[in-house]
PDB file of C-alpha atoms in Angstrom:
ATOM      1  CA  UNK W  73      23.079 -25.809  14.539  1.00 69.00           C
ATOM      2  CA  UNK W  74      19.776 -24.121  13.915  1.00 72.00           C
ATOM      3  CA  UNK W  75      16.374 -25.609  14.899  1.00 84.00           C
ATOM      4  CA  UNK W  76      12.910 -24.608  14.488  1.00 91.00           C
ATOM      5  CA  UNK W  77      10.145 -26.681  16.334  1.00 93.00           C
ATOM      6  CA  UNK W  78       6.469 -26.036  15.787  1.00 95.00           C
ATOM      7  CA  UNK W  79       3.606 -26.968  17.934  1.00 96.00           C
ATOM      8  CA  UNK W  80      -0.120 -26.253  18.564  1.00 97.00           C
ATOM      9  CA  UNK W  81      -1.706 -28.283  15.892  1.00 98.00           C
ATOM     10  CA  UNK W  82      -4.812 -30.198  16.334  1.00 98.00           C
ATOM     11  CA  UNK W  83      -8.343 -30.884  15.585  1.00 98.00           C
ATOM     12  CA  UNK W  84     -10.654 -27.783  15.367  1.00 98.00           C
ATOM     13  CA  UNK W  85     -14.227 -27.295  14.092  1.00 98.00           C
ATOM     14  CA  UNK W  86     -14.985 -24.920  11.437  1.00 98.00           C
ATOM     15  CA  UNK W  87     -15.071 -21.347  12.763  1.00 98.00           C
ATOM     16  CA  UNK W  88     -12.792 -22.287  15.528  1.00 98.00           C
ATOM     17  CA  UNK W  89      -9.405 -20.946  16.582  1.00 98.00           C
ATOM     18  CA  UNK W  90      -5.852 -22.109  16.908  1.00 98.00           C
ATOM     19  CA  UNK W  91      -2.457 -20.828  17.793  1.00 98.00           C
ATOM     20  CA  UNK W  92       0.545 -22.176  16.486  1.00 98.00           C
ATOM     21  CA  UNK W  93       4.033 -21.632  17.947  1.00 97.00           C
ATOM     22  CA  UNK W  94       7.633 -21.879  16.337  1.00 95.00           C
ATOM     23  CA  UNK W  95      10.424 -21.776  18.924  1.00 93.00           C
ATOM     24  CA  UNK W  96      13.920 -21.189  17.535  1.00 86.00           C
ATOM     25  CA  UNK W  97      17.399 -22.282  18.745  1.00 80.00           C
ATOM     26  CA  UNK W  98      20.921 -22.141  17.509  1.00 71.00           C
ATOM     27  CA  UNK W  99      23.289 -19.351  16.716  1.00 63.00           C
ATOM     28  CA  UNK W 100      23.753 -19.303  12.940  1.00 68.00           C
ATOM     29  CA  UNK W 101      20.616 -17.321  12.506  1.00 75.00           C
ATOM     30  CA  UNK W 102      18.998 -15.259  15.098  1.00 79.00           C
ATOM     31  CA  UNK W 103      15.149 -15.662  14.930  1.00 78.00           C
ATOM     32  CA  UNK W 104      14.905 -11.939  16.224  1.00 81.00           C
ATOM     33  CA  UNK W 105      16.803 -10.479  13.330  1.00 86.00           C
ATOM     34  CA  UNK W 106      15.275 -12.626  10.559  1.00 88.00           C
ATOM     35  CA  UNK W 107      12.000 -12.373   8.572  1.00 94.00           C
ATOM     36  CA  UNK W 108      10.087 -15.493   9.746  1.00 95.00           C
ATOM     37  CA  UNK W 109       7.467 -17.409   7.674  1.00 97.00           C
ATOM     38  CA  UNK W 110       4.747 -19.780   8.183  1.00 98.00           C
ATOM     39  CA  UNK W 111       3.879 -21.989   5.334  1.00 98.00           C
ATOM     40  CA  UNK W 112       1.408 -24.865   4.815  1.00 98.00           C
ATOM     41  CA  UNK W 113       0.922 -27.770   2.702  1.00 98.00           C
ATOM     42  CA  UNK W 114      -2.350 -29.425   2.209  1.00 97.00           C
ATOM     43  CA  UNK W 115      -2.886 -33.019   0.863  1.00 90.00           C
ATOM     44  CA  UNK W 116      -2.193 -33.092  -2.874  1.00 93.00           C
ATOM     45  CA  UNK W 117      -1.302 -29.464  -2.920  1.00 96.00           C
ATOM     46  CA  UNK W 118       1.919 -27.500  -3.201  1.00 96.00           C
ATOM     47  CA  UNK W 119       3.434 -25.849  -0.222  1.00 96.00           C
ATOM     48  CA  UNK W 120       2.373 -22.348   0.001  1.00 96.00           C
ATOM     49  CA  UNK W 121       3.148 -19.199   2.064  1.00 97.00           C
ATOM     50  CA  UNK W 122       0.626 -18.264   4.640  1.00 98.00           C
ATOM     51  CA  UNK W 123       2.295 -15.376   6.497  1.00 98.00           C
ATOM     52  CA  UNK W 124       5.702 -13.784   7.332  1.00 97.00           C
ATOM     53  CA  UNK W 125       6.870 -11.153   9.398  1.00 97.00           C
ATOM     54  CA  UNK W 126      10.050  -9.170   9.391  1.00 96.00           C
ATOM     55  CA  UNK W 127      12.548  -8.469  12.248  1.00 91.00           C
ATOM     56  CA  UNK W 128      10.834  -5.062  12.769  1.00 92.00           C
ATOM     57  CA  UNK W 129       7.326  -6.469  12.819  1.00 94.00           C
ATOM     58  CA  UNK W 130       5.963  -5.943   9.326  1.00 97.00           C
ATOM     59  CA  UNK W 131       3.594  -8.562   8.307  1.00 98.00           C
ATOM     60  CA  UNK W 132       2.497 -10.093   5.118  1.00 98.00           C
ATOM     61  CA  UNK W 133      -0.335 -12.476   4.514  1.00 98.00           C
ATOM     62  CA  UNK W 134      -1.624 -15.005   1.732  1.00 98.00           C
ATOM     63  CA  UNK W 135      -5.035 -13.563   0.389  1.00 98.00           C
ATOM     64  CA  UNK W 136      -6.619 -16.795   1.580  1.00 97.00           C
ATOM     65  CA  UNK W 137      -5.963 -16.140   5.199  1.00 98.00           C
ATOM     66  CA  UNK W 138      -6.039 -12.277   5.182  1.00 98.00           C
ATOM     67  CA  UNK W 139      -8.081 -11.119   8.059  1.00 98.00           C
ATOM     68  CA  UNK W 140      -8.222 -14.340   9.620  1.00 98.00           C
ATOM     69  CA  UNK W 141      -4.712 -15.283  10.713  1.00 98.00           C
ATOM     70  CA  UNK W 142      -2.136 -13.167  12.661  1.00 98.00           C
ATOM     71  CA  UNK W 143       1.537 -13.670  12.855  1.00 98.00           C
ATOM     72  CA  UNK W 144       3.497 -12.335  15.528  1.00 97.00           C
ATOM     73  CA  UNK W 145       6.633 -12.778  17.537  1.00 94.00           C
ATOM     74  CA  UNK W 146       7.913 -12.722  21.145  1.00 92.00           C
ATOM     75  CA  UNK W 147      11.557 -12.008  20.981  1.00 89.00           C
ATOM     76  CA  UNK W 148      12.226 -12.825  24.362  1.00 88.00           C
ATOM     77  CA  UNK W 149      10.960 -16.300  23.995  1.00 90.00           C
ATOM     78  CA  UNK W 150      12.536 -16.610  20.495  1.00 89.00           C
ATOM     79  CA  UNK W 151       8.978 -17.664  19.332  1.00 92.00           C
ATOM     80  CA  UNK W 152       6.997 -16.715  16.318  1.00 95.00           C
ATOM     81  CA  UNK W 153       3.159 -17.282  16.471  1.00 97.00           C
ATOM     82  CA  UNK W 154       0.453 -17.816  14.063  1.00 98.00           C
ATOM     83  CA  UNK W 155      -3.087 -17.116  15.614  1.00 98.00           C
ATOM     84  CA  UNK W 156      -5.734 -18.637  13.335  1.00 98.00           C
ATOM     85  CA  UNK W 157      -9.270 -17.657  13.671  1.00 98.00           C
ATOM     86  CA  UNK W 158     -12.462 -18.441  11.669  1.00 98.00           C
ATOM     87  CA  UNK W 159     -10.887 -21.732  10.409  1.00 98.00           C
ATOM     88  CA  UNK W 160     -12.171 -23.416   7.364  1.00 98.00           C
ATOM     89  CA  UNK W 161     -11.757 -26.864   6.127  1.00 98.00           C
ATOM     90  CA  UNK W 162      -9.611 -25.756   3.393  1.00 97.00           C
ATOM     91  CA  UNK W 163      -7.088 -24.513   6.151  1.00 98.00           C
ATOM     92  CA  UNK W 164      -6.471 -28.210   6.862  1.00 98.00           C
ATOM     93  CA  UNK W 165      -2.656 -28.751   6.105  1.00 98.00           C
ATOM     94  CA  UNK W 166       0.606 -29.243   7.712  1.00 98.00           C
ATOM     95  CA  UNK W 167       1.991 -25.942   8.842  1.00 98.00           C
ATOM     96  CA  UNK W 168       5.745 -25.191   8.959  1.00 97.00           C
ATOM     97  CA  UNK W 169       7.899 -22.470  10.245  1.00 95.00           C
ATOM     98  CA  UNK W 170      10.769 -21.322   8.331  1.00 94.00           C
ATOM     99  CA  UNK W 171      13.547 -18.828   8.211  1.00 91.00           C
ATOM    100  CA  UNK W 172      12.386 -16.904   5.203  1.00 91.00           C
ATOM    101  CA  UNK W 173      14.800 -17.225   2.250  1.00 88.00           C
ATOM    102  CA  UNK W 174      16.639 -20.060   3.908  1.00 90.00           C
ATOM    103  CA  UNK W 175      16.296 -23.967   3.651  1.00 90.00           C
ATOM    104  CA  UNK W 176      15.774 -24.078   7.365  1.00 90.00           C
ATOM    105  CA  UNK W 177      12.308 -25.423   8.352  1.00 93.00           C
ATOM    106  CA  UNK W 178      10.754 -27.033  11.201  1.00 93.00           C
ATOM    107  CA  UNK W 179       9.151 -30.483  11.275  1.00 94.00           C
ATOM    108  CA  UNK W 180       5.599 -29.261  10.829  1.00 96.00           C
ATOM    109  CA  UNK W 181       2.560 -29.311  12.790  1.00 97.00           C
ATOM    110  CA  UNK W 182      -0.779 -30.743  11.614  1.00 98.00           C
ATOM    111  CA  UNK W 183      -4.100 -28.578  11.763  1.00 98.00           C
ATOM    112  CA  UNK W 184      -7.193 -30.437  10.819  1.00 98.00           C
ATOM    113  CA  UNK W 185     -10.405 -28.477  10.596  1.00 98.00           C
ATOM    114  CA  UNK W 186     -13.508 -30.531  10.473  1.00 97.00           C
ATOM    115  CA  UNK W 187     -16.863 -30.851  11.904  1.00 93.00           C
TER     116      UNK W 187
END
């Protein structure tokens, strides 16, 4: 069994920061050897890729978050993070963690950016 659990969402004012965490468990996939991704889905919109990180640490970001978000990983904790800075109302969405290229997703964590 493989599980991904996201946490860290909440209500933040525009311009604020938040750090999301994704903790992995299970033996089918090893988070430390997989490309991991953060996606988000805003109300009425399609789910979109926000960022991903390879096993070697190479990162990729959507244009909409470039320069504001940072994806990272802690192999000892089997955790992937998404540091979100300079948050905008349009960042409001449910954020999901995913083993990239697989149908394995976490339950999502809600980020609301509002004044």
